[in-house]
PDB file of C-alpha atoms in Angstrom:
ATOM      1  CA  UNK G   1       0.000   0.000   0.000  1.00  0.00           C
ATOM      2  CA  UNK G   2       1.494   3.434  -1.100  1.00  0.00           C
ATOM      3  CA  UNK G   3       2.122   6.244   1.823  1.00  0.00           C
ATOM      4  CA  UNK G   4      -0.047   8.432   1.821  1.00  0.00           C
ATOM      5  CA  UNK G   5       1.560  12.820   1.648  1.00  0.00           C
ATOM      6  CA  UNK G   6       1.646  14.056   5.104  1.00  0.00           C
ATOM      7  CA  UNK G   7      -1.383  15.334   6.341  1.00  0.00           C
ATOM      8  CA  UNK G   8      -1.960  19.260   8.282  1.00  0.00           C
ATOM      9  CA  UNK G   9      -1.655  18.266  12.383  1.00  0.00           C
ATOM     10  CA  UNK G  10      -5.209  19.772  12.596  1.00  0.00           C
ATOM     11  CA  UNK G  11      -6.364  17.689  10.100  1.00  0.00           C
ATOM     12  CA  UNK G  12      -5.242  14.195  11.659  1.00  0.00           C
ATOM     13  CA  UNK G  13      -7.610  12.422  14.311  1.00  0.00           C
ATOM     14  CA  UNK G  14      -6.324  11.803  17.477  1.00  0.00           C
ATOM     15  CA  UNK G  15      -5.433   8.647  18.999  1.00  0.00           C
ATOM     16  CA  UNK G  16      -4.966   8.259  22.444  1.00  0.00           C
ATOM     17  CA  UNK G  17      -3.015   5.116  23.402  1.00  0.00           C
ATOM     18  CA  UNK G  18      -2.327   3.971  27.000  1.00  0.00           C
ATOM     19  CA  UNK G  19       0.441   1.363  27.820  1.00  0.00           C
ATOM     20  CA  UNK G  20       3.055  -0.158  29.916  1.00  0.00           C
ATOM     21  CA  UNK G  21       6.526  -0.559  28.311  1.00  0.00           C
ATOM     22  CA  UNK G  22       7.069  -3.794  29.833  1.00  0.00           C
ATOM     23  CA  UNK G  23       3.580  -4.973  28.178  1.00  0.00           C
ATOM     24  CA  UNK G  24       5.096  -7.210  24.635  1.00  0.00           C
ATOM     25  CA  UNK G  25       0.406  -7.240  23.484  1.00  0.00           C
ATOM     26  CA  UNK G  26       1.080  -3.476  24.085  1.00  0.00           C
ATOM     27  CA  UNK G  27       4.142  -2.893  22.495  1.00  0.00           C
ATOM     28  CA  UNK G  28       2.834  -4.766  19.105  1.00  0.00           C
ATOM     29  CA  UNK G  29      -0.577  -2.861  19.278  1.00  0.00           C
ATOM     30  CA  UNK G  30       1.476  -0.213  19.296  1.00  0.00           C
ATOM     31  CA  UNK G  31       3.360  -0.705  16.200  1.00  0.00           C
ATOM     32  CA  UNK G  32      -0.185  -1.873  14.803  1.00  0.00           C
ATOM     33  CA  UNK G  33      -1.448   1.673  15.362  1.00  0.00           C
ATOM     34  CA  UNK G  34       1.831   3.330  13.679  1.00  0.00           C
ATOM     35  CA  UNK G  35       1.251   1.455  10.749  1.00  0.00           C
ATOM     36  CA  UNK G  36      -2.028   2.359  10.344  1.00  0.00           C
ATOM     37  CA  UNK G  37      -0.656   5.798  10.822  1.00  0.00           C
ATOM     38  CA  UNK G  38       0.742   5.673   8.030  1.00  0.00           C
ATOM     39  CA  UNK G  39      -1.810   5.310   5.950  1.00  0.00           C
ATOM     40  CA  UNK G  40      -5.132   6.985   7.617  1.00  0.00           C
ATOM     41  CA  UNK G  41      -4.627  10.732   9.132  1.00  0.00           C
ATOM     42  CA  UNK G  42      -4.064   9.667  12.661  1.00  0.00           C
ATOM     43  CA  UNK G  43      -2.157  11.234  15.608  1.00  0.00           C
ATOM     44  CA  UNK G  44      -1.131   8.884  18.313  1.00  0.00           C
ATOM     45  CA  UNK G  45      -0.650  10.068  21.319  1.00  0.00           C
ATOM     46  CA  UNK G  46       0.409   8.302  24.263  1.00  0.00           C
ATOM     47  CA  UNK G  47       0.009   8.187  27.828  1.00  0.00           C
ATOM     48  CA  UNK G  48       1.059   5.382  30.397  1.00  0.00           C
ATOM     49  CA  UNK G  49      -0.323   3.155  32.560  1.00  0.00           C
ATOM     50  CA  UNK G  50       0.916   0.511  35.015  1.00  0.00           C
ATOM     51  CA  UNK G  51      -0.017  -3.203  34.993  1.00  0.00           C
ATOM     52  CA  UNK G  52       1.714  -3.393  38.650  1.00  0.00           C
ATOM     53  CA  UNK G  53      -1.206  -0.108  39.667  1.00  0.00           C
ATOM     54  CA  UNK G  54      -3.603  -2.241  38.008  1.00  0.00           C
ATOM     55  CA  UNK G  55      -3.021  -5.369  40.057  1.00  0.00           C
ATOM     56  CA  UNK G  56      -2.179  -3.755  43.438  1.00  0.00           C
ATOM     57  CA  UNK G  57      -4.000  -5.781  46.019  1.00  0.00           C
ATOM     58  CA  UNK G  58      -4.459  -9.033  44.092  1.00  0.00           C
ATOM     59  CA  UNK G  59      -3.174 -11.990  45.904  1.00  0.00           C
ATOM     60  CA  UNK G  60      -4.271 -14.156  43.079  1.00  0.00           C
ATOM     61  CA  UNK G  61      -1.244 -13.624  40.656  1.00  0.00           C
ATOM     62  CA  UNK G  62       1.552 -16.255  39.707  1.00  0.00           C
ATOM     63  CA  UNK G  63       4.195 -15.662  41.858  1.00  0.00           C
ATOM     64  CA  UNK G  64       6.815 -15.030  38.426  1.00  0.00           C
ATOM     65  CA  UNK G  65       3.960 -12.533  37.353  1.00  0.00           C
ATOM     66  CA  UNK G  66       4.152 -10.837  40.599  1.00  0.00           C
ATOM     67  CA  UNK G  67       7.447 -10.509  40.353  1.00  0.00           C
ATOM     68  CA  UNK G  68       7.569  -9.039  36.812  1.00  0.00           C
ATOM     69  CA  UNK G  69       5.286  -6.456  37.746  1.00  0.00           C
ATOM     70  CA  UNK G  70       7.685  -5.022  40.494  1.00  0.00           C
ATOM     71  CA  UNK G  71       9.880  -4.607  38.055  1.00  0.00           C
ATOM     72  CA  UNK G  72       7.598  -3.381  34.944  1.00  0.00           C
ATOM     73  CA  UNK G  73       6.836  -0.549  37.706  1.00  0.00           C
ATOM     74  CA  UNK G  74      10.515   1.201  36.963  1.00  0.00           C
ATOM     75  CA  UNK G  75       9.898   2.152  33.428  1.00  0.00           C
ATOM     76  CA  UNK G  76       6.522   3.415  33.521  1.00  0.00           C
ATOM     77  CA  UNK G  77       7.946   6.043  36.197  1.00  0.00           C
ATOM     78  CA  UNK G  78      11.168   6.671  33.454  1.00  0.00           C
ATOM     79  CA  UNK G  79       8.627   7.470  31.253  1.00  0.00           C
ATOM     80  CA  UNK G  80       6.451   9.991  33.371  1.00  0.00           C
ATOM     81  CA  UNK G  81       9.772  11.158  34.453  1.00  0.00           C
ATOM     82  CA  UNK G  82      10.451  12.550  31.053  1.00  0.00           C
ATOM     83  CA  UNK G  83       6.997  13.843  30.275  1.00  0.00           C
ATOM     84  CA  UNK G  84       7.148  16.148  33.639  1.00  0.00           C
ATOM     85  CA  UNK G  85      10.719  17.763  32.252  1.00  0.00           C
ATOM     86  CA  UNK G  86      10.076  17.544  28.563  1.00  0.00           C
ATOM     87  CA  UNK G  87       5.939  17.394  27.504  1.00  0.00           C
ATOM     88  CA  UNK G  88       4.288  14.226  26.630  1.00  0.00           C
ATOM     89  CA  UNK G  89       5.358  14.857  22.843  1.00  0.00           C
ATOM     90  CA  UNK G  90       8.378  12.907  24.001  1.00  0.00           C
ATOM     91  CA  UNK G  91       6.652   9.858  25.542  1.00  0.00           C
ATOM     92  CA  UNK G  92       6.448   8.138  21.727  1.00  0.00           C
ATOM     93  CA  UNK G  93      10.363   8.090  20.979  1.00  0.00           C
ATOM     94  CA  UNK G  94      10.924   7.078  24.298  1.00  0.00           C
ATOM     95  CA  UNK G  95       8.471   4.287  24.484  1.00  0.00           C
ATOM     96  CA  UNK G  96      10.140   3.318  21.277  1.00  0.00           C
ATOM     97  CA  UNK G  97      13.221   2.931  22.428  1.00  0.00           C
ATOM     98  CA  UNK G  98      12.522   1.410  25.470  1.00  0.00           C
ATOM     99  CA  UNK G  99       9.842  -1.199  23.679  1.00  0.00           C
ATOM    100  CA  UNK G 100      12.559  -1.896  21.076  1.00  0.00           C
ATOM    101  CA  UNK G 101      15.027  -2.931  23.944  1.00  0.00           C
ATOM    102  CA  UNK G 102      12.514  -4.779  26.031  1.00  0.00           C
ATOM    103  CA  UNK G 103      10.899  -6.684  23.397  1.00  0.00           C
ATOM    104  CA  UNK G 104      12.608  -7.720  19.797  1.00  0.00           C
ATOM    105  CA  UNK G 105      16.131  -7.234  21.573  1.00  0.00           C
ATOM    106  CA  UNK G 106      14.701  -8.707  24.903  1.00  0.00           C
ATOM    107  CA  UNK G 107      17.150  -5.980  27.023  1.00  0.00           C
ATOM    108  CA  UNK G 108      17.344  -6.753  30.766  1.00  0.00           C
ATOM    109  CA  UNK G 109      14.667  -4.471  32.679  1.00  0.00           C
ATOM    110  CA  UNK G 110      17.756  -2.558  34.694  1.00  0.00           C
ATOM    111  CA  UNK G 111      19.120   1.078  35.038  1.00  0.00           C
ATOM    112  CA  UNK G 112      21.703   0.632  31.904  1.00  0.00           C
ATOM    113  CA  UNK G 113      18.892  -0.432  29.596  1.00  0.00           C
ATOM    114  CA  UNK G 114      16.535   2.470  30.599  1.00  0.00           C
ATOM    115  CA  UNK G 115      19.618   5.161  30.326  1.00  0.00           C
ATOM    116  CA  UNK G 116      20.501   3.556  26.766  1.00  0.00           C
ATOM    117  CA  UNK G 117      17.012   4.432  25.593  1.00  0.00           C
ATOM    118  CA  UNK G 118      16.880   7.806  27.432  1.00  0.00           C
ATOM    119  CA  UNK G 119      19.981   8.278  25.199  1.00  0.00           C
ATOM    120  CA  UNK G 120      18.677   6.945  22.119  1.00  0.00           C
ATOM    121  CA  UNK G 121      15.448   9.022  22.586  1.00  0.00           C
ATOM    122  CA  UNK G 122      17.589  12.288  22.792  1.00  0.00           C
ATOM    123  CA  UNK G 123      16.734  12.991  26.282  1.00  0.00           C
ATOM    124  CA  UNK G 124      19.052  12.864  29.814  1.00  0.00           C
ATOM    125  CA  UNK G 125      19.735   9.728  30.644  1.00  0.00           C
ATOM    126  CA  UNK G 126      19.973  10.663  34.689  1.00  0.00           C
ATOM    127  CA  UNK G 127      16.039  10.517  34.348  1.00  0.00           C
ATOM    128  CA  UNK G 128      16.811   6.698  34.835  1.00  0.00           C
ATOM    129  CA  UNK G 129      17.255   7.137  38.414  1.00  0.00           C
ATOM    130  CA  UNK G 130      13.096   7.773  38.503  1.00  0.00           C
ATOM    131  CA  UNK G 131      12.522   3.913  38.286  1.00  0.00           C
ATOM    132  CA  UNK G 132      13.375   3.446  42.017  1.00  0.00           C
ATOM    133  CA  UNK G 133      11.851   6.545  43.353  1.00  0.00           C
ATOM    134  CA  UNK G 134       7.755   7.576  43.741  1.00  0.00           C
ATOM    135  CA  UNK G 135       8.374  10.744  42.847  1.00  0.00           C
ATOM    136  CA  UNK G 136       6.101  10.695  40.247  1.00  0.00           C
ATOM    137  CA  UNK G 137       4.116   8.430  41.437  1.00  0.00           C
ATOM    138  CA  UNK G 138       1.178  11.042  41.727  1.00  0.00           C
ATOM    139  CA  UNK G 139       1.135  11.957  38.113  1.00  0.00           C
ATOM    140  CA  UNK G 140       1.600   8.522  36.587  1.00  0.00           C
ATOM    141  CA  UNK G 141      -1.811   7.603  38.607  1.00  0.00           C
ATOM    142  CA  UNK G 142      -3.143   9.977  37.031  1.00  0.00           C
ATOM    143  CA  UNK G 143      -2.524   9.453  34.048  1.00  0.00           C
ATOM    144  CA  UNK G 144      -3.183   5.325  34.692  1.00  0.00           C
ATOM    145  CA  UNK G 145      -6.873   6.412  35.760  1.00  0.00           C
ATOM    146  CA  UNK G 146      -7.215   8.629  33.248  1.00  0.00           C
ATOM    147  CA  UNK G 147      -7.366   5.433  31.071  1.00  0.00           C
ATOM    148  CA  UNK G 148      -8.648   2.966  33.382  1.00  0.00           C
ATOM    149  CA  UNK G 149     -11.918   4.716  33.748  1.00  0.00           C
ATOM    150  CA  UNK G 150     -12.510   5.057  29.874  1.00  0.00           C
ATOM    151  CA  UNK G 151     -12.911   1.224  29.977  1.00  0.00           C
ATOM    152  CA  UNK G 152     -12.886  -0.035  33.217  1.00  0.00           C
ATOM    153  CA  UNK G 153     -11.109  -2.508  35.609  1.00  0.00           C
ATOM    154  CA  UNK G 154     -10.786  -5.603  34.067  1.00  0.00           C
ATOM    155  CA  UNK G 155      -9.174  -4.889  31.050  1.00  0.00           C
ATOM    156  CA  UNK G 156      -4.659  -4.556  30.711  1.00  0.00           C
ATOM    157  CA  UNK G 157      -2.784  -2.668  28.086  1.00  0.00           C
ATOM    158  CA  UNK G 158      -3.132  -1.119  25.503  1.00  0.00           C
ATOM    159  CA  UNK G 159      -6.434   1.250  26.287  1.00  0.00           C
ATOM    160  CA  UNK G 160      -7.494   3.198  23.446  1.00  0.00           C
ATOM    161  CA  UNK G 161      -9.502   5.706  22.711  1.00  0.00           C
ATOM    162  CA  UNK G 162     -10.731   7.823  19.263  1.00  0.00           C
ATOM    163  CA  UNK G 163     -13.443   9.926  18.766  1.00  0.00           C
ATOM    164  CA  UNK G 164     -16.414   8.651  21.863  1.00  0.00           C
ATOM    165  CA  UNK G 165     -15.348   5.331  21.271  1.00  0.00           C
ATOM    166  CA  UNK G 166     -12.808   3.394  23.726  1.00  0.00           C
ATOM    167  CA  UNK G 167     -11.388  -0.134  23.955  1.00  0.00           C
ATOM    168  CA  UNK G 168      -8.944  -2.711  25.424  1.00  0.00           C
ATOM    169  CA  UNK G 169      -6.490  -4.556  23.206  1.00  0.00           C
ATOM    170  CA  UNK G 170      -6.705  -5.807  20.236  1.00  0.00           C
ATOM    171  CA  UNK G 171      -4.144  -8.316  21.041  1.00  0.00           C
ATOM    172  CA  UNK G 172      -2.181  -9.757  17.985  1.00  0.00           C
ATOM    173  CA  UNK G 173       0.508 -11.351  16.840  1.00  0.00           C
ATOM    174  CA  UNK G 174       2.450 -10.273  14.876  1.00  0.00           C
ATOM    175  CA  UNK G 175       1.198  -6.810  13.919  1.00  0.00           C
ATOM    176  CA  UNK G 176      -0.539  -6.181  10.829  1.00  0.00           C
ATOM    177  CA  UNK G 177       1.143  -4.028   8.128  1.00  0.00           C
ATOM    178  CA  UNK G 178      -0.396  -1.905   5.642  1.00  0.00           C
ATOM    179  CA  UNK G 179      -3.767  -3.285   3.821  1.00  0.00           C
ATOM    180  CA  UNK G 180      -4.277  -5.880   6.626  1.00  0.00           C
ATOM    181  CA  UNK G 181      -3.145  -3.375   9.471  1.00  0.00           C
ATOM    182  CA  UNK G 182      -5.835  -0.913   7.859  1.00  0.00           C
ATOM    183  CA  UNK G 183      -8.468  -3.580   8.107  1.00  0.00           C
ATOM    184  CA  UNK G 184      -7.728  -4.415  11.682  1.00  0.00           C
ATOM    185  CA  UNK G 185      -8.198  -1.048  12.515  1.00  0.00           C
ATOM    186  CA  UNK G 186     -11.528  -0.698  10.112  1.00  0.00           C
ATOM    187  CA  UNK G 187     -12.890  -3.484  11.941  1.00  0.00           C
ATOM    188  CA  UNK G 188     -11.650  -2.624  15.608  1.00  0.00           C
ATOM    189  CA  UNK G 189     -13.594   0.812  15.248  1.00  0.00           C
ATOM    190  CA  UNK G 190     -16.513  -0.846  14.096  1.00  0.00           C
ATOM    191  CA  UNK G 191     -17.120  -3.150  17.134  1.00  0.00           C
ATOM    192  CA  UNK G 192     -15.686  -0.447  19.037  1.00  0.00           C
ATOM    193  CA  UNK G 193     -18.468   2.073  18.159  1.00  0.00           C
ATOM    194  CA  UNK G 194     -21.454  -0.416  18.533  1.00  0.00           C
ATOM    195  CA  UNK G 195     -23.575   1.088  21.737  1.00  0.00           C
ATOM    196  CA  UNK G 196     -23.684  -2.151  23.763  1.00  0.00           C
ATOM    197  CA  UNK G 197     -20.970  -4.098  22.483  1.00  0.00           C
ATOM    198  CA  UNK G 198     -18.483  -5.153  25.237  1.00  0.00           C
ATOM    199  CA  UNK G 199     -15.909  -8.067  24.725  1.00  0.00           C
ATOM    200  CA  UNK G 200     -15.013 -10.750  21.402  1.00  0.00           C
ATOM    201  CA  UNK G 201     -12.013 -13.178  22.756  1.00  0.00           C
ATOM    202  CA  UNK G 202     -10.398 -16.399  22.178  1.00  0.00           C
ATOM    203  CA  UNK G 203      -7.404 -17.811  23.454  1.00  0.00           C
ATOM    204  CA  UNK G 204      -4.099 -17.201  22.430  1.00  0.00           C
ATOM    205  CA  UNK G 205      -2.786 -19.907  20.790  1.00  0.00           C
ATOM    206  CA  UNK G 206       0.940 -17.800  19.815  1.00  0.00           C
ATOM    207  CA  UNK G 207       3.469 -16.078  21.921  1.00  0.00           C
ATOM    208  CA  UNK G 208       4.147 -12.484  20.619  1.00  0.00           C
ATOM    209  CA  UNK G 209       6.114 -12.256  17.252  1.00  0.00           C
ATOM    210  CA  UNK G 210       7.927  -8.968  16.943  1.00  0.00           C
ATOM    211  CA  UNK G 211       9.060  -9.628  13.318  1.00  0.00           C
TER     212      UNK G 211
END
């Protein structure tokens, strides 16, 4: 499918895209909605949100799982860390960076891998030192409920939302590209925008593929 000529910023249609860097559904949906990006005048626009604040208080959990989401905390708080000093127009390139390392390159979930794509995202890599503090705790609640009550409780990450319409997921593997990515998100809108439509699932049968 060609690419299309850039389109006016007031023209494009915002898309507002919650996730969790650790998340690998999140980080392909992700990619998903670039794609279609690319060829429908969209503007993501992201915003976190923290699998480890949406489990507090769950004694339920896998005890691996539980562990993973102490440490999934650390980059979500990088990442508000750099929208408090430099605007959320940097959270994209940073979750970028970060996703790259964490997923495809499967990057240790440590200080040297969040300054590397502090680094890589042009901004100061001392922002790393965030992931063991809660001093932005405050703000990257927010920003978590912010999403959370678009959809609700039981959902994870990714949370979108465009136009009145918002939505959990989709989860996929491996992300679309161009026609079928355009489909997807054809299709996702339309069950997305149906007043009383709430859930279509089936179980995973594939690990994520970030090919």
């Amino acid at each position: 499918m060609p690419r299309r000529p850039a389109l006016p910023h007031h023209a494009r249609i915002p898309v507002d895209f919650w996730f969790d860097p650790s998340c690998p559904w999140a980080w392909m949906a992700s990619r998903w909605v670039l794609e279609v990006a690319e060829h429908r005048p969209l503007e993501p626009r992201w915003h976190v949100m923290s699998l480890t604040v949406l489990n507090e208080g769950r004694d339920d959990l896998p005890e691996r799982y539980r562990r993973g989401l102490a440490t999934a905390l650390e980059a979500v708080r990088v990442c508000v860390a750099a929208e408090q000093k430099y605007g959320s127009e940097v959270l994209g390139r940073l979750y970028t960076e970060l996703g790259t390392r964490f997923h495809p390159r499967q990057a240790p979930k440590e200080r040297s891998t969040y300054e590397s794509a502090l680094a890589a995202a042009g901004l100061d890599p001392a922002l790393a030192g965030a992931a063991r503090t809660d001093e932005f705790d405050e703000a990257l609640r927010a920003s978590h409920k912010d999403g959370m009550d678009r959809v609700g409780t039981d959902v994870g990450t990714p949370v979108i939302a465009v136009g009145g319409a918002a939505f959990f997921g989709p989860v996929v593997s491996p992300a679309p590209r161009g026609e079928a990515a355009v489909k997807l998100w054809d299709g996702v809108l339309a069950v997305a925008e149906t007043d009383g439509f709430f859930e279509i699932k089936r179980t995973r049968t594939r690990k994520p593929i970030f090919t």
